[in-house]
CSV table of C-alpha atoms in Angstrom, one decimal:
chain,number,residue,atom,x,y,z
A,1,UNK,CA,-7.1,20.4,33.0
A,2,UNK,CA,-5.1,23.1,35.1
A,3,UNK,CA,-6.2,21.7,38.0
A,4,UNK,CA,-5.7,17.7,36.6
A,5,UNK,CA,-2.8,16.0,37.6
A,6,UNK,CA,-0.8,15.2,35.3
A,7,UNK,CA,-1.7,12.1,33.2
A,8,UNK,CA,-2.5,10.7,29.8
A,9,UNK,CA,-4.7,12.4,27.6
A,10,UNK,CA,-5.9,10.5,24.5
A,11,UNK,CA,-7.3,12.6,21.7
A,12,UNK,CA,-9.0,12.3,18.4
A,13,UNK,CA,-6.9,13.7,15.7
A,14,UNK,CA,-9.0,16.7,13.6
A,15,UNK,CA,-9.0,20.0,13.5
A,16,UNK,CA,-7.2,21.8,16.2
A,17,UNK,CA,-6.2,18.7,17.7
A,18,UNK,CA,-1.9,19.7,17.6
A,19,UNK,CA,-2.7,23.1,19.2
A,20,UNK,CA,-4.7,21.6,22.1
A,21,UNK,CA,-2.5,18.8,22.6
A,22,UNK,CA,0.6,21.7,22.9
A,23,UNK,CA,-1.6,23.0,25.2
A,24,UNK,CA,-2.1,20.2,27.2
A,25,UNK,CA,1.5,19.1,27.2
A,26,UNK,CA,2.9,22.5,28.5
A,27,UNK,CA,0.6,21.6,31.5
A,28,UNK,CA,2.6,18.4,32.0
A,29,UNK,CA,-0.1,15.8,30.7
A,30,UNK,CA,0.9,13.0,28.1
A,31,UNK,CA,-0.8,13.4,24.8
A,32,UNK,CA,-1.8,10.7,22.2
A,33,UNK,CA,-4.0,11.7,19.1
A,34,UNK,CA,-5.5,8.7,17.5
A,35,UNK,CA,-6.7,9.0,13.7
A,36,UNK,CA,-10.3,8.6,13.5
A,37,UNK,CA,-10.1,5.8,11.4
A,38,UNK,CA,-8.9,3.7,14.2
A,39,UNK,CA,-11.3,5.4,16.5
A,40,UNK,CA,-14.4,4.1,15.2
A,41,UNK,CA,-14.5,0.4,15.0
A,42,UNK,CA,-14.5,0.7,19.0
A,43,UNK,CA,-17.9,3.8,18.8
A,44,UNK,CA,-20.7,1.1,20.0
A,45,UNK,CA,-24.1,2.9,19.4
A,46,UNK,CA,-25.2,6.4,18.0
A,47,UNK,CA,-22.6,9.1,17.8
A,48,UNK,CA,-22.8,10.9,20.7
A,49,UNK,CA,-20.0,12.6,22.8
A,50,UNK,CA,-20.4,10.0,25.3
A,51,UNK,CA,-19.7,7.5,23.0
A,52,UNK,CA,-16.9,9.2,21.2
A,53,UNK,CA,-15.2,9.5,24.3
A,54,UNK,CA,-15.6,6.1,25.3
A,55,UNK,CA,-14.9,4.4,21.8
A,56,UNK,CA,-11.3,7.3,22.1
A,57,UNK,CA,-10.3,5.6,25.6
A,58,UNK,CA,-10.9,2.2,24.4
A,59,UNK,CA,-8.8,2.6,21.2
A,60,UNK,CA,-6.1,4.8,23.2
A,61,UNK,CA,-5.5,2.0,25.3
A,62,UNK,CA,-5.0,-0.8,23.3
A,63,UNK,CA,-1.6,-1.8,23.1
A,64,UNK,CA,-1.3,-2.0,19.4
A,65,UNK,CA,-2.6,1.3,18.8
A,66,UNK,CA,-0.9,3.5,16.3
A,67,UNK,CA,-0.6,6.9,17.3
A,68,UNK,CA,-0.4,10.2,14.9
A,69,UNK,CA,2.9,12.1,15.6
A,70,UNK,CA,1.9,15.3,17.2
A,71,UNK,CA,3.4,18.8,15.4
A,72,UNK,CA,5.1,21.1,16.9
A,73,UNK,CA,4.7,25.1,16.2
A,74,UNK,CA,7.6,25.2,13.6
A,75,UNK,CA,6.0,21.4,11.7
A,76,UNK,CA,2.6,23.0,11.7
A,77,UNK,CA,4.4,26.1,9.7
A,78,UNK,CA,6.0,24.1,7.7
A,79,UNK,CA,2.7,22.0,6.7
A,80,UNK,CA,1.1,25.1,6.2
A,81,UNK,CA,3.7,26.3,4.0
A,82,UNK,CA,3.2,23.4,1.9
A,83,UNK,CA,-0.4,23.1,1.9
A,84,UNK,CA,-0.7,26.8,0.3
A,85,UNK,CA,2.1,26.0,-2.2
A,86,UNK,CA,0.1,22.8,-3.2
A,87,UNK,CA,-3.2,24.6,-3.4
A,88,UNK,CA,-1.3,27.3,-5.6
A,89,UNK,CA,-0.6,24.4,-8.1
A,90,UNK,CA,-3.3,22.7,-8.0
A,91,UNK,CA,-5.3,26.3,-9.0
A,92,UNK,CA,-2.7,27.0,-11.9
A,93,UNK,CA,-3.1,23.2,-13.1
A,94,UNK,CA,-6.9,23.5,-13.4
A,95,UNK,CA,-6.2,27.1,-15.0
A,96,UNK,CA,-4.3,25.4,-17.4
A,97,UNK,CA,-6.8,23.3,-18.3
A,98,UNK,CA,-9.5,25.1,-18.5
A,99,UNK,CA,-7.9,27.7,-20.8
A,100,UNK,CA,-6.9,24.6,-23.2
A,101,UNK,CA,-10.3,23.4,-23.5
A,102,UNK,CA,-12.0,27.0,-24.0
A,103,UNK,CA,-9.4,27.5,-27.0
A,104,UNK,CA,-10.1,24.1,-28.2
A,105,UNK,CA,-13.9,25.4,-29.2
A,106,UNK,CA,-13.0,28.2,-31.1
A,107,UNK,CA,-10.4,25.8,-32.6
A,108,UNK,CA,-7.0,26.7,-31.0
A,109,UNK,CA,-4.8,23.9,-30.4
A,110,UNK,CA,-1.9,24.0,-28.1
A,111,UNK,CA,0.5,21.7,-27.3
A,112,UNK,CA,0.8,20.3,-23.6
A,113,UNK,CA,2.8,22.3,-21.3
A,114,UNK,CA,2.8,25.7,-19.6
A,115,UNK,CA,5.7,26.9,-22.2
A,116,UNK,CA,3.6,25.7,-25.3
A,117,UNK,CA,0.0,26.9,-24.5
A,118,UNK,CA,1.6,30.4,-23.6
A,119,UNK,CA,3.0,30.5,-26.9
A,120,UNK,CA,0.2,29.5,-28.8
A,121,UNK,CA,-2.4,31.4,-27.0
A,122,UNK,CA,-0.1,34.7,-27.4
A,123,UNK,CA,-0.9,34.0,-31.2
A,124,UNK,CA,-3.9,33.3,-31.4
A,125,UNK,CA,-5.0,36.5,-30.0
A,126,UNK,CA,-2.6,38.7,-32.4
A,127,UNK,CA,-4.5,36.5,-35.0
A,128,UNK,CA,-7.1,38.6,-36.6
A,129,UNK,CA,-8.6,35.7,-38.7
A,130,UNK,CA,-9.6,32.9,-36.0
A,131,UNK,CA,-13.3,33.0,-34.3
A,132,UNK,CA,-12.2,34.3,-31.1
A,133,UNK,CA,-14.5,37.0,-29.9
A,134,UNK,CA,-13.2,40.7,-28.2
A,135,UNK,CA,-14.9,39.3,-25.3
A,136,UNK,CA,-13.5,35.8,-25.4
A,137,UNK,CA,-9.8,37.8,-26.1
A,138,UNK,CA,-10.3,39.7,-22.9
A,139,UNK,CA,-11.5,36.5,-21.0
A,140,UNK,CA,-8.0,34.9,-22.5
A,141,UNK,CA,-5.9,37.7,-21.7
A,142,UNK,CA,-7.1,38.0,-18.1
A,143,UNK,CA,-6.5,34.2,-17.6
A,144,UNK,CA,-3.0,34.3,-18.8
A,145,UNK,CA,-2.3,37.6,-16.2
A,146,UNK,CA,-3.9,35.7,-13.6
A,147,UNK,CA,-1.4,32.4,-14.4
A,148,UNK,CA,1.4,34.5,-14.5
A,149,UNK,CA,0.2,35.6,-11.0
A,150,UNK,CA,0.3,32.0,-9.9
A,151,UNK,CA,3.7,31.4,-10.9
A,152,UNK,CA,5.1,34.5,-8.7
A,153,UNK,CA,3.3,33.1,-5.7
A,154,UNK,CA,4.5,29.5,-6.6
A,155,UNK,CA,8.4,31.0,-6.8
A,156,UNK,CA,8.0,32.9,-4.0
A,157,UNK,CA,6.4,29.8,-1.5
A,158,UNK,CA,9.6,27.6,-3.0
A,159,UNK,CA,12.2,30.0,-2.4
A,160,UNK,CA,10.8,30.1,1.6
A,161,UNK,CA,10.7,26.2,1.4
A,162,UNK,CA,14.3,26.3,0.3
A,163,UNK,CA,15.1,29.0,2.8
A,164,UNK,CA,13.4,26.8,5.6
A,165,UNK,CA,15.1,23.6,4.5
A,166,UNK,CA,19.0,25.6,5.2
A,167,UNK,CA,18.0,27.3,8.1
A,168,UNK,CA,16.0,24.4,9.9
A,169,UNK,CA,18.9,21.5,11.5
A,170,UNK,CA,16.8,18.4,11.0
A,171,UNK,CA,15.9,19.6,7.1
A,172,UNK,CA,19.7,20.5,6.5
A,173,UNK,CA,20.9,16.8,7.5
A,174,UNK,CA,17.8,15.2,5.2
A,175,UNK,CA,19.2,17.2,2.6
A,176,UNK,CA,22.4,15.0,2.7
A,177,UNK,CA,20.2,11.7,1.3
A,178,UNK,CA,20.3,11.1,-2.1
A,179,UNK,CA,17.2,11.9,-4.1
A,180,UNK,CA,16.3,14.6,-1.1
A,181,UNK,CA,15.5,18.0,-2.2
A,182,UNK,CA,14.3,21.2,-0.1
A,183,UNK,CA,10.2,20.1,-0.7
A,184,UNK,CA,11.3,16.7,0.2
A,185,UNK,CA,13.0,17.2,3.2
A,186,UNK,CA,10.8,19.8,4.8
A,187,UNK,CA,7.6,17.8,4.3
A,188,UNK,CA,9.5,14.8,5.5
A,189,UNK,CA,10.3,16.4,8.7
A,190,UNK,CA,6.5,18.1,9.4
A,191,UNK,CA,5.3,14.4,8.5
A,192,UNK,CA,7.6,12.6,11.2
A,193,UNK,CA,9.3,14.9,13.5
A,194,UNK,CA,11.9,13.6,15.6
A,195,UNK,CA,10.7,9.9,14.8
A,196,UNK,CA,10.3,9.1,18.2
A,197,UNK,CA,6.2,8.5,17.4
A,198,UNK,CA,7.5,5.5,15.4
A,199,UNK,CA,10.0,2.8,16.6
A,200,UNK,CA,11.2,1.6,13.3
A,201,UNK,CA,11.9,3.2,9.6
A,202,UNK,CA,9.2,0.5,8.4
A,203,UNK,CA,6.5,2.3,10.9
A,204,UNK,CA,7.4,5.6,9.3
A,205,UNK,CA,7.4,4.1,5.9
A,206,UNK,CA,3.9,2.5,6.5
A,207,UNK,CA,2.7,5.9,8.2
A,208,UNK,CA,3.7,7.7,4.7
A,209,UNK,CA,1.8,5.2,2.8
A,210,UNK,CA,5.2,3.5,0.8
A,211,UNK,CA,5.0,-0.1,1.7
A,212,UNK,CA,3.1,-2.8,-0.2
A,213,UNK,CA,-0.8,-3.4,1.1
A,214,UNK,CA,-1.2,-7.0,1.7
A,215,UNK,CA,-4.2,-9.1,1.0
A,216,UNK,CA,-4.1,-12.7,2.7
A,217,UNK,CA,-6.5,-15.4,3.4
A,218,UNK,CA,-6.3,-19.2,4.4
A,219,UNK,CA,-2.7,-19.2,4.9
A,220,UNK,CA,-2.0,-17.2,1.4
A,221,UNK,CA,-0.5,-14.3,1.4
A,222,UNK,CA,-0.6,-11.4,-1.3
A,223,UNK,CA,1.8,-9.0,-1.5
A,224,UNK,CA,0.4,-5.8,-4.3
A,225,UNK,CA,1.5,-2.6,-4.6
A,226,UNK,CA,1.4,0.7,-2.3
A,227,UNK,CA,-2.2,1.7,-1.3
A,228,UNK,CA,-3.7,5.4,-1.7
A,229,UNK,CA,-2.8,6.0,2.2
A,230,UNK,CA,-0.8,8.5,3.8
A,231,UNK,CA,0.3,12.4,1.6
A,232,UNK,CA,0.0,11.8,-1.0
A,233,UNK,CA,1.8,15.2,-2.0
A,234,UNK,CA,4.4,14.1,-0.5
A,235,UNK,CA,4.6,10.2,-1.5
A,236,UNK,CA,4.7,12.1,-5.4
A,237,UNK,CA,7.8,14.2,-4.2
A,238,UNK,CA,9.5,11.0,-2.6
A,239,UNK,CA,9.0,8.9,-6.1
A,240,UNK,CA,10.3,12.1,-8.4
A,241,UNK,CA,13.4,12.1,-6.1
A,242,UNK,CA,13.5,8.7,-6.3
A,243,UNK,CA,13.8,9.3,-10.2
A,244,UNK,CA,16.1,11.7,-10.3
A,245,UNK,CA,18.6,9.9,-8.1
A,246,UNK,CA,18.5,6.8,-10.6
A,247,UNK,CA,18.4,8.6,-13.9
A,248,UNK,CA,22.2,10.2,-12.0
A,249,UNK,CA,23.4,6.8,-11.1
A,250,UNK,CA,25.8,6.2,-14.0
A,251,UNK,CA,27.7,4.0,-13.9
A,252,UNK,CA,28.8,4.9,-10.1
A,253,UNK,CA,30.7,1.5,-8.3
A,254,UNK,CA,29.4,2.1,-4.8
A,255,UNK,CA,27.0,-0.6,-3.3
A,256,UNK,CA,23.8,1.8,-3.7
A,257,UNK,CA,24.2,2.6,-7.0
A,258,UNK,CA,25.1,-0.9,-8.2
A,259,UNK,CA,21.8,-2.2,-6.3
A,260,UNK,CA,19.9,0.5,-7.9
A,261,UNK,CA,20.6,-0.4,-11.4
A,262,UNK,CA,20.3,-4.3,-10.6
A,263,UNK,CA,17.0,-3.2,-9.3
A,264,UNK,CA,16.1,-1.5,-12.3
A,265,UNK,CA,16.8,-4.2,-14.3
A,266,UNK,CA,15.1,-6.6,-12.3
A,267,UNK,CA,11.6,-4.6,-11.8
A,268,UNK,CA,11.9,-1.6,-14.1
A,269,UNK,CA,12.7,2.2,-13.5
A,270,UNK,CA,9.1,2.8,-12.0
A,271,UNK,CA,8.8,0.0,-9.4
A,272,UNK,CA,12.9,0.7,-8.4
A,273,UNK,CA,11.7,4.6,-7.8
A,274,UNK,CA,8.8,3.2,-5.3
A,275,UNK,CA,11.5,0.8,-3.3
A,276,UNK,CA,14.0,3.4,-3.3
A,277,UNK,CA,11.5,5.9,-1.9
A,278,UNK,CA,10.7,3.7,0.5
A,279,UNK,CA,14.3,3.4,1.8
A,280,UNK,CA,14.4,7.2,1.8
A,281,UNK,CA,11.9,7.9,4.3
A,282,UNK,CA,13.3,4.7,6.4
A,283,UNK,CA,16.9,6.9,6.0
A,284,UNK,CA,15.4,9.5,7.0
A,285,UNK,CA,13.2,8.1,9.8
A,286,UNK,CA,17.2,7.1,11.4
A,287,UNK,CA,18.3,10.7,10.9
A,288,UNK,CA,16.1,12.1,12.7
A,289,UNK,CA,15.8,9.8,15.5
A,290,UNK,CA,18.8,9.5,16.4
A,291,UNK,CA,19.4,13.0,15.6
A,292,UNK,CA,22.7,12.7,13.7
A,293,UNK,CA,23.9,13.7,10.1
A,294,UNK,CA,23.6,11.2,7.3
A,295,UNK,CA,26.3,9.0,6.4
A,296,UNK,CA,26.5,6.8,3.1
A,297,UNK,CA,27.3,4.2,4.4
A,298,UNK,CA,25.5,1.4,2.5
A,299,UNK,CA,25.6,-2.5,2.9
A,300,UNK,CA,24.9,-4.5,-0.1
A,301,UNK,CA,23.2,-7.0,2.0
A,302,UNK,CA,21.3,-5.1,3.3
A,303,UNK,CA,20.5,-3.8,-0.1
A,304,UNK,CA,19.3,-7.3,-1.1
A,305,UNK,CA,17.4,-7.3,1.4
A,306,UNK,CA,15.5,-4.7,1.5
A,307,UNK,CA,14.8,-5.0,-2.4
């Protein structure tokens, strides 16, 4: 490709896709990575490289194509960042777990929560009279030492997310929107970059997986809920934001917070949460397109509208 001139590349999105298409751009080509999903309705045949390329060039030029955003070094930390962090609590949740139901068969009950199974477990091994076994008291112990192992890595991963949402420019204006916290903001900005990969908040939106999926057929149209697309890591962060900037509304006069609690009356605190998540990432989308710090400056038409 040294020797190419430049032109435009079209790529499948996998596994070391970013770091080739970096590659290829600091030669001057054009990258595009397209998401396999959209690759394959276009493969005709077996899958053979011949055909993969083909059924890439035929998507890639389709003028409707949507194209994945492609990372840049300092995304593609930040997404790894994140992706430990998550796999960190998704081992101390299954820890969890697992050391409630061992207990629960040499009956030990605990209640739910980190704070209460600590508590009880702590006690149940001083307790000299339940069934528990020296080995199943070692087995415990080590499992509790091995949690509170978890937790240090856990604090330590969030106190570099919070570091990288101050010290990175984009993070530190996202940080401005209501509802917006350090995990927010930094997975919000690996997940859409400078926005330019979309040309509308909707696109981002969509790309994130927050608008409604729509099922229609002879001429009627049905609107449901959000699908299971996009991260869904962070589409859970966006919502508990979401949450917490409605549970601090108040009683606050702006236009914002008075649509917010006429939308929580209208749909309930759950559905407002998904709308208002949805207008975060379209919030954000305009930050970091056009590159500017956030304003609240909110329209209550707009408001209606967009509920």
């Amino acid at each position: 490709m040294r020797r190419q001139p430049a032109c435009r590349v079209f790529m499948e999105a996998c596994g070391g896709s970013h770091y080739w298409a970096r590659q290829l751009q600091a030669l001057g080509h054009t990258v595009a990575l397209i998401s396999p999903q959209f690759v394959t309705p276009f493969r005709k045949g077996h899958k053979t490289d011949a055909n993969d390329a083909l059924a890439i060039v035929e998507a890639g030029l389709r003028p409707d194509m949507r194209f994945v955003p492609l990372k840049s070094v300092e995304q593609q930390d930040i997404q790894s960042l994140h992706r430990i962090r998550e796999r960190y609590i998704h081992q101390r949740t299954q820890l969890i777990n697992q050391v409630h139901g061992l207990l629960q068969e040499y009956g030990v009950i605990s209640g739910r929560g980190q704070k209460a199974l600590k508590q009880r477990v702590w006690l149940a091994l001083e307790d000299a009279d339940n069934e528990l076994s020296m080995l199943m008291r070692d087995l415990i112990a080590e499992q509790m030492a091995e949690l509170d192992r978890l937790n240090e890595r856990i604090q330590s991963l969030d106190k570099r997310v919070e570091q990288m949402s101050r010290a990175v420019m984009p993070c530190r204006q996202l940080l401005a929107i209501e509802g917006v916290g350090p995990v927010v903001a930094t997975q919000l900005y690996s997940a859409l970059g400078n926005g330019n990969a979309f040309k509308k908040g909707r696109q981002a939106s969509a790309y994130l997986g927050l608008t409604p999926t729509q099922h229609s057929s002879g001429g009627i149209a049905k609107i449901k809920g959000i699908g299971r697309t996009g991260q869904v890591s962070l589409k859970a962060a966006l919502i508990r934001g979401a949450h917490s900037a409605i549970n601090t509304v108040g009683d606050k006069q702006d236009a914002k917070s008075r649509w917010l609690r006429a939308l929580v009356a209208r749909v309930g605190k759950n559905k407002a949460a998904v709308a208002l998540a949805n207008k975060t990432v379209r919030t954000a989308w305009a930050v970091l397109h056009r590159g500017q710090a956030y304003r609240q400056e909110f329209h209550e038409s707009s408001a209606l509208m967009a509920s």
